[in-house]
């Protein structure tokens, strides 16, 4: 096996599903705090960052205390860090209910209010609340590392794709409800949300957007890999090329899918994610009237530290010519 393929591991939904289900539930505990933050278009306020060892909330400033919560997937613990100190809550063994009780006790010790809701969201057949989930779970360190590795590799590609976009774009990160990694581009074009959906889903559809992301799949669609869609969905997406061999439009799901198994076999999987995202945006331009001039040049930061922008004779980048 080549070095390229070995660094992009095989991912099998059935093997990872128990740990994905566990992590999905526990990240919602700290995720609740992000709902206290001002709403950003497309729920940009809630995404969890992919860190060198796991997933983290942004820095939260609430009720006289500043804190963040880091789910260290590589260490099997959750670190609550605040200006009053820090606490670590283990994930090694027990139930979601046990974790939630320990988390709340640790938060209390640091002067952090408990999450304002304990509802488990967007997980079919889950108990209603964290306190109700008494299924005994054992931490699988190997599966946790695979989960982090996949998110880290996908985030690297999605951040590269997202970088030149000139419009509004939330941080690339994990949406803790559905536990998918998301990179989204918006345009200031109000749309009509799909009726008869929960308010949080309708609030995600207030404006037109293009979303490219990564998912571990679920029981109904165990498709590990990249996905993409355009909201509102335009006509004319069938029969298009999507930048990478193996990527295809699935009309029943309303998604373009690029299986992880196909992505990891490409000559450069990182660039494959960029090419996939570019193809989806090209489709938005050609079928939904998105402006092509919302995407700037894709160059490295060192290049821009030494090169004047094309549109102006002067630039603050000039101050970094010799950096």
PDB file of C-alpha atoms in Angstrom, residues 6-296:
ATOM      1  CA  UNK A   6      -2.016   4.502   4.309  1.00  0.00           C
ATOM      2  CA  UNK A   7      -2.356   8.043   5.686  1.00  0.00           C
ATOM      3  CA  UNK A   8      -6.020   8.059   4.656  1.00  0.00           C
ATOM      4  CA  UNK A   9      -7.358   5.079   6.613  1.00  0.00           C
ATOM      5  CA  UNK A  10     -10.164   2.763   5.620  1.00  0.00           C
ATOM      6  CA  UNK A  11     -13.420   3.719   7.324  1.00  0.00           C
ATOM      7  CA  UNK A  12     -16.226   1.200   7.737  1.00  0.00           C
ATOM      8  CA  UNK A  13     -19.516   2.544   9.077  1.00  0.00           C
ATOM      9  CA  UNK A  14     -20.430  -0.615  10.961  1.00  0.00           C
ATOM     10  CA  UNK A  15     -17.078  -0.669  12.780  1.00  0.00           C
ATOM     11  CA  UNK A  16     -17.231   2.985  13.838  1.00  0.00           C
ATOM     12  CA  UNK A  17     -20.976   3.305  14.477  1.00  0.00           C
ATOM     13  CA  UNK A  18     -20.942   2.491  18.232  1.00  0.00           C
ATOM     14  CA  UNK A  19     -18.278   5.109  18.979  1.00  0.00           C
ATOM     15  CA  UNK A  20     -19.780   7.660  16.588  1.00  0.00           C
ATOM     16  CA  UNK A  21     -23.112   7.228  18.374  1.00  0.00           C
ATOM     17  CA  UNK A  22     -21.456   7.688  21.782  1.00  0.00           C
ATOM     18  CA  UNK A  23     -19.398  10.731  20.764  1.00  0.00           C
ATOM     19  CA  UNK A  24     -22.423  12.274  19.026  1.00  0.00           C
ATOM     20  CA  UNK A  25     -24.349  12.132  22.303  1.00  0.00           C
ATOM     21  CA  UNK A  26     -21.668  13.466  24.628  1.00  0.00           C
ATOM     22  CA  UNK A  27     -20.596  16.371  22.388  1.00  0.00           C
ATOM     23  CA  UNK A  28     -24.173  17.627  22.563  1.00  0.00           C
ATOM     24  CA  UNK A  29     -23.684  18.317  26.276  1.00  0.00           C
ATOM     25  CA  UNK A  30     -21.161  21.114  25.731  1.00  0.00           C
ATOM     26  CA  UNK A  31     -22.791  21.924  22.417  1.00  0.00           C
ATOM     27  CA  UNK A  32     -25.799  23.262  24.338  1.00  0.00           C
ATOM     28  CA  UNK A  33     -23.673  26.167  25.555  1.00  0.00           C
ATOM     29  CA  UNK A  34     -23.156  27.356  21.978  1.00  0.00           C
ATOM     30  CA  UNK A  35     -26.914  27.945  21.755  1.00  0.00           C
ATOM     31  CA  UNK A  36     -26.455  30.691  24.364  1.00  0.00           C
ATOM     32  CA  UNK A  37     -24.367  32.590  21.796  1.00  0.00           C
ATOM     33  CA  UNK A  38     -25.873  35.057  19.288  1.00  0.00           C
ATOM     34  CA  UNK A  39     -27.305  33.213  16.291  1.00  0.00           C
ATOM     35  CA  UNK A  40     -25.175  33.291  13.143  1.00  0.00           C
ATOM     36  CA  UNK A  41     -26.639  32.551   9.721  1.00  0.00           C
ATOM     37  CA  UNK A  42     -26.592  28.808   9.125  1.00  0.00           C
ATOM     38  CA  UNK A  43     -25.851  28.063  12.778  1.00  0.00           C
ATOM     39  CA  UNK A  44     -22.274  29.269  12.470  1.00  0.00           C
ATOM     40  CA  UNK A  45     -22.325  29.880  16.229  1.00  0.00           C
ATOM     41  CA  UNK A  46     -22.566  26.184  17.134  1.00  0.00           C
ATOM     42  CA  UNK A  47     -19.781  24.456  15.204  1.00  0.00           C
ATOM     43  CA  UNK A  48     -17.085  22.572  17.116  1.00  0.00           C
ATOM     44  CA  UNK A  49     -13.488  23.043  15.993  1.00  0.00           C
ATOM     45  CA  UNK A  50     -11.366  20.044  15.019  1.00  0.00           C
ATOM     46  CA  UNK A  51      -8.306  20.340  17.275  1.00  0.00           C
ATOM     47  CA  UNK A  52      -4.975  18.461  17.390  1.00  0.00           C
ATOM     48  CA  UNK A  53      -6.554  15.927  19.760  1.00  0.00           C
ATOM     49  CA  UNK A  54     -10.306  16.133  19.372  1.00  0.00           C
ATOM     50  CA  UNK A  55     -13.175  18.615  19.180  1.00  0.00           C
ATOM     51  CA  UNK A  56     -13.684  21.885  21.014  1.00  0.00           C
ATOM     52  CA  UNK A  57     -16.271  24.571  21.535  1.00  0.00           C
ATOM     53  CA  UNK A  58     -15.183  28.115  20.764  1.00  0.00           C
ATOM     54  CA  UNK A  59     -14.274  30.307  23.718  1.00  0.00           C
ATOM     55  CA  UNK A  60     -17.524  31.090  25.539  1.00  0.00           C
ATOM     56  CA  UNK A  61     -18.033  34.219  27.670  1.00  0.00           C
ATOM     57  CA  UNK A  62     -21.098  33.856  29.843  1.00  0.00           C
ATOM     58  CA  UNK A  63     -22.284  35.103  33.234  1.00  0.00           C
ATOM     59  CA  UNK A  64     -18.931  36.333  34.445  1.00  0.00           C
ATOM     60  CA  UNK A  65     -16.943  33.255  33.425  1.00  0.00           C
ATOM     61  CA  UNK A  66     -14.901  32.558  30.287  1.00  0.00           C
ATOM     62  CA  UNK A  67     -14.517  28.924  29.312  1.00  0.00           C
ATOM     63  CA  UNK A  68     -14.252  26.295  26.600  1.00  0.00           C
ATOM     64  CA  UNK A  69     -14.909  22.575  26.514  1.00  0.00           C
ATOM     65  CA  UNK A  70     -12.499  20.244  24.731  1.00  0.00           C
ATOM     66  CA  UNK A  71     -13.424  16.655  23.885  1.00  0.00           C
ATOM     67  CA  UNK A  72     -10.035  14.970  23.696  1.00  0.00           C
ATOM     68  CA  UNK A  73     -10.863  11.982  21.536  1.00  0.00           C
ATOM     69  CA  UNK A  74      -7.258  10.811  21.603  1.00  0.00           C
ATOM     70  CA  UNK A  75      -7.163  10.792  25.410  1.00  0.00           C
ATOM     71  CA  UNK A  76     -10.674   9.659  26.303  1.00  0.00           C
ATOM     72  CA  UNK A  77     -11.529  12.665  28.420  1.00  0.00           C
ATOM     73  CA  UNK A  78     -13.273  16.037  28.361  1.00  0.00           C
ATOM     74  CA  UNK A  79     -11.437  19.108  29.615  1.00  0.00           C
ATOM     75  CA  UNK A  80     -13.453  22.094  30.838  1.00  0.00           C
ATOM     76  CA  UNK A  81     -11.064  25.057  30.935  1.00  0.00           C
ATOM     77  CA  UNK A  82     -12.049  28.388  32.457  1.00  0.00           C
ATOM     78  CA  UNK A  83     -10.543  31.497  33.982  1.00  0.00           C
ATOM     79  CA  UNK A  84     -11.329  29.869  37.353  1.00  0.00           C
ATOM     80  CA  UNK A  85      -9.397  26.679  36.656  1.00  0.00           C
ATOM     81  CA  UNK A  86      -9.942  23.433  34.765  1.00  0.00           C
ATOM     82  CA  UNK A  87     -11.523  20.042  35.301  1.00  0.00           C
ATOM     83  CA  UNK A  88     -11.268  16.760  33.381  1.00  0.00           C
ATOM     84  CA  UNK A  89     -14.240  14.419  33.042  1.00  0.00           C
ATOM     85  CA  UNK A  90     -13.364  10.883  31.849  1.00  0.00           C
ATOM     86  CA  UNK A  91     -15.131   9.094  29.017  1.00  0.00           C
ATOM     87  CA  UNK A  92     -13.455   5.733  29.576  1.00  0.00           C
ATOM     88  CA  UNK A  93     -16.440   3.820  30.925  1.00  0.00           C
ATOM     89  CA  UNK A  94     -20.048   4.325  31.947  1.00  0.00           C
ATOM     90  CA  UNK A  95     -23.238   5.705  30.490  1.00  0.00           C
ATOM     91  CA  UNK A  96     -24.168   9.032  28.936  1.00  0.00           C
ATOM     92  CA  UNK A  97     -26.223   9.707  32.076  1.00  0.00           C
ATOM     93  CA  UNK A  98     -23.136   9.175  34.263  1.00  0.00           C
ATOM     94  CA  UNK A  99     -21.043  11.430  32.042  1.00  0.00           C
ATOM     95  CA  UNK A 100     -23.681  14.159  32.121  1.00  0.00           C
ATOM     96  CA  UNK A 101     -23.862  14.100  35.926  1.00  0.00           C
ATOM     97  CA  UNK A 102     -20.061  14.272  36.223  1.00  0.00           C
ATOM     98  CA  UNK A 103     -19.885  17.065  33.651  1.00  0.00           C
ATOM     99  CA  UNK A 104     -22.475  19.158  35.482  1.00  0.00           C
ATOM    100  CA  UNK A 105     -20.667  18.668  38.809  1.00  0.00           C
ATOM    101  CA  UNK A 106     -17.382  19.810  37.238  1.00  0.00           C
ATOM    102  CA  UNK A 107     -19.060  22.818  35.622  1.00  0.00           C
ATOM    103  CA  UNK A 108     -20.582  23.793  38.987  1.00  0.00           C
ATOM    104  CA  UNK A 109     -17.131  23.720  40.599  1.00  0.00           C
ATOM    105  CA  UNK A 110     -15.870  26.206  38.014  1.00  0.00           C
ATOM    106  CA  UNK A 111     -18.832  28.573  38.364  1.00  0.00           C
ATOM    107  CA  UNK A 112     -20.264  27.576  34.993  1.00  0.00           C
ATOM    108  CA  UNK A 113     -24.010  27.174  34.797  1.00  0.00           C
ATOM    109  CA  UNK A 114     -25.287  23.780  33.765  1.00  0.00           C
ATOM    110  CA  UNK A 115     -26.524  23.387  30.179  1.00  0.00           C
ATOM    111  CA  UNK A 116     -29.962  24.965  29.844  1.00  0.00           C
ATOM    112  CA  UNK A 117     -31.328  21.833  28.178  1.00  0.00           C
ATOM    113  CA  UNK A 118     -30.537  18.138  28.455  1.00  0.00           C
ATOM    114  CA  UNK A 119     -32.441  17.062  25.327  1.00  0.00           C
ATOM    115  CA  UNK A 120     -30.690  14.616  23.009  1.00  0.00           C
ATOM    116  CA  UNK A 121     -31.183  16.015  19.492  1.00  0.00           C
ATOM    117  CA  UNK A 122     -31.188  14.565  15.965  1.00  0.00           C
ATOM    118  CA  UNK A 123     -30.413  10.963  17.007  1.00  0.00           C
ATOM    119  CA  UNK A 124     -33.217   8.556  16.061  1.00  0.00           C
ATOM    120  CA  UNK A 125     -34.363   6.213  18.835  1.00  0.00           C
ATOM    121  CA  UNK A 126     -32.262   7.975  21.482  1.00  0.00           C
ATOM    122  CA  UNK A 127     -33.754   8.536  24.944  1.00  0.00           C
ATOM    123  CA  UNK A 128     -35.266  12.004  25.383  1.00  0.00           C
ATOM    124  CA  UNK A 129     -32.625  13.378  27.767  1.00  0.00           C
ATOM    125  CA  UNK A 130     -29.011  12.752  28.754  1.00  0.00           C
ATOM    126  CA  UNK A 131     -30.208  11.669  32.204  1.00  0.00           C
ATOM    127  CA  UNK A 132     -32.283   8.906  30.570  1.00  0.00           C
ATOM    128  CA  UNK A 133     -29.437   7.252  28.641  1.00  0.00           C
ATOM    129  CA  UNK A 134     -28.183   4.494  30.945  1.00  0.00           C
ATOM    130  CA  UNK A 135     -26.644   2.204  28.308  1.00  0.00           C
ATOM    131  CA  UNK A 136     -23.193   1.109  29.518  1.00  0.00           C
ATOM    132  CA  UNK A 137     -20.487   2.159  27.073  1.00  0.00           C
ATOM    133  CA  UNK A 138     -16.783   1.404  26.880  1.00  0.00           C
ATOM    134  CA  UNK A 139     -14.389   3.825  25.256  1.00  0.00           C
ATOM    135  CA  UNK A 140     -12.715   2.384  22.149  1.00  0.00           C
ATOM    136  CA  UNK A 141      -9.469   4.284  21.730  1.00  0.00           C
ATOM    137  CA  UNK A 142      -8.706   2.871  18.282  1.00  0.00           C
ATOM    138  CA  UNK A 143     -12.131   3.855  16.940  1.00  0.00           C
ATOM    139  CA  UNK A 144     -11.837   7.285  18.566  1.00  0.00           C
ATOM    140  CA  UNK A 145      -8.514   7.853  16.817  1.00  0.00           C
ATOM    141  CA  UNK A 146     -10.035   6.839  13.466  1.00  0.00           C
ATOM    142  CA  UNK A 147     -12.924   9.252  14.034  1.00  0.00           C
ATOM    143  CA  UNK A 148     -10.521  12.093  14.811  1.00  0.00           C
ATOM    144  CA  UNK A 149      -8.223  11.213  11.886  1.00  0.00           C
ATOM    145  CA  UNK A 150     -11.107  11.279   9.424  1.00  0.00           C
ATOM    146  CA  UNK A 151     -12.404  14.594  10.741  1.00  0.00           C
ATOM    147  CA  UNK A 152      -8.911  16.094  10.744  1.00  0.00           C
ATOM    148  CA  UNK A 153      -8.130  15.047   7.159  1.00  0.00           C
ATOM    149  CA  UNK A 154     -11.528  16.173   5.890  1.00  0.00           C
ATOM    150  CA  UNK A 155     -11.289  19.492   7.747  1.00  0.00           C
ATOM    151  CA  UNK A 156      -7.895  20.178   6.171  1.00  0.00           C
ATOM    152  CA  UNK A 157      -9.340  19.743   2.700  1.00  0.00           C
ATOM    153  CA  UNK A 158     -12.516  21.703   3.417  1.00  0.00           C
ATOM    154  CA  UNK A 159     -10.569  24.618   4.902  1.00  0.00           C
ATOM    155  CA  UNK A 160      -8.434  24.761   1.754  1.00  0.00           C
ATOM    156  CA  UNK A 161     -11.577  24.754  -0.388  1.00  0.00           C
ATOM    157  CA  UNK A 162     -13.242  27.413   1.724  1.00  0.00           C
ATOM    158  CA  UNK A 163     -10.302  29.827   2.014  1.00  0.00           C
ATOM    159  CA  UNK A 164     -10.776  31.905  -1.188  1.00  0.00           C
ATOM    160  CA  UNK A 165     -14.520  32.453  -0.744  1.00  0.00           C
ATOM    161  CA  UNK A 166     -15.266  36.173  -0.407  1.00  0.00           C
ATOM    162  CA  UNK A 167     -18.775  35.896   1.049  1.00  0.00           C
ATOM    163  CA  UNK A 168     -20.043  34.863   4.457  1.00  0.00           C
ATOM    164  CA  UNK A 169     -18.788  31.471   5.606  1.00  0.00           C
ATOM    165  CA  UNK A 170     -18.986  30.003   9.104  1.00  0.00           C
ATOM    166  CA  UNK A 171     -15.947  28.225  10.504  1.00  0.00           C
ATOM    167  CA  UNK A 172     -15.350  24.741   9.142  1.00  0.00           C
ATOM    168  CA  UNK A 173     -16.379  22.481  12.000  1.00  0.00           C
ATOM    169  CA  UNK A 174     -18.608  19.765  13.375  1.00  0.00           C
ATOM    170  CA  UNK A 175     -22.330  20.394  13.667  1.00  0.00           C
ATOM    171  CA  UNK A 176     -22.882  18.609  16.962  1.00  0.00           C
ATOM    172  CA  UNK A 177     -26.530  17.675  16.359  1.00  0.00           C
ATOM    173  CA  UNK A 178     -26.064  15.478  13.300  1.00  0.00           C
ATOM    174  CA  UNK A 179     -22.319  15.014  13.935  1.00  0.00           C
ATOM    175  CA  UNK A 180     -21.204  15.959  10.445  1.00  0.00           C
ATOM    176  CA  UNK A 181     -18.292  18.163   9.431  1.00  0.00           C
ATOM    177  CA  UNK A 182     -19.522  21.156   7.455  1.00  0.00           C
ATOM    178  CA  UNK A 183     -18.148  23.892   5.204  1.00  0.00           C
ATOM    179  CA  UNK A 184     -20.833  26.271   3.963  1.00  0.00           C
ATOM    180  CA  UNK A 185     -20.900  29.277   1.640  1.00  0.00           C
ATOM    181  CA  UNK A 186     -23.746  31.796   1.807  1.00  0.00           C
ATOM    182  CA  UNK A 187     -25.069  34.512  -0.425  1.00  0.00           C
ATOM    183  CA  UNK A 188     -27.392  37.307   0.644  1.00  0.00           C
ATOM    184  CA  UNK A 189     -30.465  35.882  -1.032  1.00  0.00           C
ATOM    185  CA  UNK A 190     -33.402  35.197   1.322  1.00  0.00           C
ATOM    186  CA  UNK A 191     -35.196  31.908   0.673  1.00  0.00           C
ATOM    187  CA  UNK A 192     -38.372  30.227   1.855  1.00  0.00           C
ATOM    188  CA  UNK A 193     -37.573  27.424   4.344  1.00  0.00           C
ATOM    189  CA  UNK A 194     -39.140  24.004   3.897  1.00  0.00           C
ATOM    190  CA  UNK A 195     -42.429  24.013   5.855  1.00  0.00           C
ATOM    191  CA  UNK A 196     -43.357  21.610   8.661  1.00  0.00           C
ATOM    192  CA  UNK A 197     -39.778  21.229   9.868  1.00  0.00           C
ATOM    193  CA  UNK A 198     -38.450  22.033  13.369  1.00  0.00           C
ATOM    194  CA  UNK A 199     -37.578  25.717  13.808  1.00  0.00           C
ATOM    195  CA  UNK A 200     -33.838  25.032  13.981  1.00  0.00           C
ATOM    196  CA  UNK A 201     -33.954  23.409  10.527  1.00  0.00           C
ATOM    197  CA  UNK A 202     -36.006  26.237   9.069  1.00  0.00           C
ATOM    198  CA  UNK A 203     -33.572  28.770  10.546  1.00  0.00           C
ATOM    199  CA  UNK A 204     -30.770  27.039   8.662  1.00  0.00           C
ATOM    200  CA  UNK A 205     -32.578  27.796   5.395  1.00  0.00           C
ATOM    201  CA  UNK A 206     -33.058  31.548   5.716  1.00  0.00           C
ATOM    202  CA  UNK A 207     -30.598  32.267   2.898  1.00  0.00           C
ATOM    203  CA  UNK A 208     -29.225  30.457  -0.140  1.00  0.00           C
ATOM    204  CA  UNK A 209     -26.130  28.386   0.507  1.00  0.00           C
ATOM    205  CA  UNK A 210     -23.782  25.710  -0.805  1.00  0.00           C
ATOM    206  CA  UNK A 211     -22.730  23.076   1.716  1.00  0.00           C
ATOM    207  CA  UNK A 212     -19.860  20.600   1.403  1.00  0.00           C
ATOM    208  CA  UNK A 213     -19.075  18.253   4.264  1.00  0.00           C
ATOM    209  CA  UNK A 214     -18.102  14.877   5.661  1.00  0.00           C
ATOM    210  CA  UNK A 215     -20.294  12.322   7.408  1.00  0.00           C
ATOM    211  CA  UNK A 216     -19.863   8.892   9.000  1.00  0.00           C
ATOM    212  CA  UNK A 217     -23.300   7.905   7.659  1.00  0.00           C
ATOM    213  CA  UNK A 218     -26.143   6.328   9.586  1.00  0.00           C
ATOM    214  CA  UNK A 219     -28.110   3.087   9.722  1.00  0.00           C
ATOM    215  CA  UNK A 220     -30.360   4.146   6.824  1.00  0.00           C
ATOM    216  CA  UNK A 221     -27.471   5.374   4.662  1.00  0.00           C
ATOM    217  CA  UNK A 222     -24.151   3.917   5.917  1.00  0.00           C
ATOM    218  CA  UNK A 223     -22.177   6.033   3.478  1.00  0.00           C
ATOM    219  CA  UNK A 224     -18.901   7.252   4.989  1.00  0.00           C
ATOM    220  CA  UNK A 225     -17.523  10.097   2.926  1.00  0.00           C
ATOM    221  CA  UNK A 226     -18.007  13.571   1.544  1.00  0.00           C
ATOM    222  CA  UNK A 227     -21.400  15.014   0.706  1.00  0.00           C
ATOM    223  CA  UNK A 228     -22.649  18.255  -0.816  1.00  0.00           C
ATOM    224  CA  UNK A 229     -25.876  20.015  -1.690  1.00  0.00           C
ATOM    225  CA  UNK A 230     -27.191  23.358  -2.904  1.00  0.00           C
ATOM    226  CA  UNK A 231     -30.031  25.166  -1.161  1.00  0.00           C
ATOM    227  CA  UNK A 232     -32.539  25.788  -2.670  1.00  0.00           C
ATOM    228  CA  UNK A 233     -31.981  22.718  -4.821  1.00  0.00           C
ATOM    229  CA  UNK A 234     -31.807  23.745  -8.496  1.00  0.00           C
ATOM    230  CA  UNK A 235     -32.717  21.696 -11.520  1.00  0.00           C
ATOM    231  CA  UNK A 236     -30.032  20.310 -13.795  1.00  0.00           C
ATOM    232  CA  UNK A 237     -27.793  18.465 -11.300  1.00  0.00           C
ATOM    233  CA  UNK A 238     -28.149  15.065 -12.964  1.00  0.00           C
ATOM    234  CA  UNK A 239     -25.456  13.943 -15.376  1.00  0.00           C
ATOM    235  CA  UNK A 240     -22.828  16.416 -14.196  1.00  0.00           C
ATOM    236  CA  UNK A 241     -19.177  15.718 -13.416  1.00  0.00           C
ATOM    237  CA  UNK A 242     -18.291  16.340  -9.760  1.00  0.00           C
ATOM    238  CA  UNK A 243     -14.534  16.762  -9.928  1.00  0.00           C
ATOM    239  CA  UNK A 244     -13.490  13.343  -8.589  1.00  0.00           C
ATOM    240  CA  UNK A 245     -14.033   9.863  -9.995  1.00  0.00           C
ATOM    241  CA  UNK A 246     -16.685   8.113  -7.949  1.00  0.00           C
ATOM    242  CA  UNK A 247     -18.596  11.258  -6.946  1.00  0.00           C
ATOM    243  CA  UNK A 248     -22.227  11.130  -8.055  1.00  0.00           C
ATOM    244  CA  UNK A 249     -25.572  12.900  -7.686  1.00  0.00           C
ATOM    245  CA  UNK A 250     -28.169  11.004  -5.613  1.00  0.00           C
ATOM    246  CA  UNK A 251     -31.536  12.621  -6.405  1.00  0.00           C
ATOM    247  CA  UNK A 252     -33.511  10.680  -3.784  1.00  0.00           C
ATOM    248  CA  UNK A 253     -31.292  12.071  -1.023  1.00  0.00           C
ATOM    249  CA  UNK A 254     -30.757  15.461  -2.673  1.00  0.00           C
ATOM    250  CA  UNK A 255     -27.007  14.998  -2.186  1.00  0.00           C
ATOM    251  CA  UNK A 256     -23.842  14.701  -4.188  1.00  0.00           C
ATOM    252  CA  UNK A 257     -21.794  11.939  -2.541  1.00  0.00           C
ATOM    253  CA  UNK A 258     -18.112  11.082  -2.755  1.00  0.00           C
ATOM    254  CA  UNK A 259     -17.434   7.805  -0.913  1.00  0.00           C
ATOM    255  CA  UNK A 260     -14.391   7.825   1.361  1.00  0.00           C
ATOM    256  CA  UNK A 261     -13.180   4.610  -0.288  1.00  0.00           C
ATOM    257  CA  UNK A 262     -13.055   6.394  -3.661  1.00  0.00           C
ATOM    258  CA  UNK A 263     -11.485   9.541  -2.232  1.00  0.00           C
ATOM    259  CA  UNK A 264      -8.609   7.724  -0.519  1.00  0.00           C
ATOM    260  CA  UNK A 265      -7.700   5.983  -3.794  1.00  0.00           C
ATOM    261  CA  UNK A 266      -7.138   9.247  -5.669  1.00  0.00           C
ATOM    262  CA  UNK A 267      -3.622  10.523  -6.361  1.00  0.00           C
ATOM    263  CA  UNK A 268      -4.121  13.355  -3.849  1.00  0.00           C
ATOM    264  CA  UNK A 269      -7.155  12.979  -1.526  1.00  0.00           C
ATOM    265  CA  UNK A 270      -6.639  16.448  -0.031  1.00  0.00           C
ATOM    266  CA  UNK A 271      -6.807  18.024  -3.467  1.00  0.00           C
ATOM    267  CA  UNK A 272      -9.704  15.705  -4.257  1.00  0.00           C
ATOM    268  CA  UNK A 273     -11.782  17.385  -1.559  1.00  0.00           C
ATOM    269  CA  UNK A 274     -10.943  20.799  -3.024  1.00  0.00           C
ATOM    270  CA  UNK A 275     -11.827  19.628  -6.544  1.00  0.00           C
ATOM    271  CA  UNK A 276     -15.097  18.138  -5.287  1.00  0.00           C
ATOM    272  CA  UNK A 277     -16.056  21.393  -3.564  1.00  0.00           C
ATOM    273  CA  UNK A 278     -15.102  23.455  -6.617  1.00  0.00           C
ATOM    274  CA  UNK A 279     -17.268  21.259  -8.845  1.00  0.00           C
ATOM    275  CA  UNK A 280     -20.230  21.725  -6.516  1.00  0.00           C
ATOM    276  CA  UNK A 281     -19.777  25.490  -6.501  1.00  0.00           C
ATOM    277  CA  UNK A 282     -19.467  25.478 -10.306  1.00  0.00           C
ATOM    278  CA  UNK A 283     -22.811  23.672 -10.395  1.00  0.00           C
ATOM    279  CA  UNK A 284     -24.315  26.391  -8.202  1.00  0.00           C
ATOM    280  CA  UNK A 285     -23.005  29.041 -10.603  1.00  0.00           C
ATOM    281  CA  UNK A 286     -24.313  27.244 -13.686  1.00  0.00           C
ATOM    282  CA  UNK A 287     -27.666  25.986 -12.380  1.00  0.00           C
ATOM    283  CA  UNK A 288     -28.653  28.390  -9.590  1.00  0.00           C
ATOM    284  CA  UNK A 289     -27.179  31.706 -10.714  1.00  0.00           C
ATOM    285  CA  UNK A 290     -24.509  31.996  -8.041  1.00  0.00           C
ATOM    286  CA  UNK A 291     -21.920  34.697  -8.815  1.00  0.00           C
ATOM    287  CA  UNK A 292     -18.578  33.373 -10.021  1.00  0.00           C
ATOM    288  CA  UNK A 293     -16.742  36.458  -8.696  1.00  0.00           C
ATOM    289  CA  UNK A 294     -17.321  35.468  -5.056  1.00  0.00           C
ATOM    290  CA  UNK A 295     -14.246  33.230  -5.252  1.00  0.00           C
ATOM    291  CA  UNK A 296     -10.820  34.806  -5.135  1.00  0.00           C
TER     292      UNK A 296
END
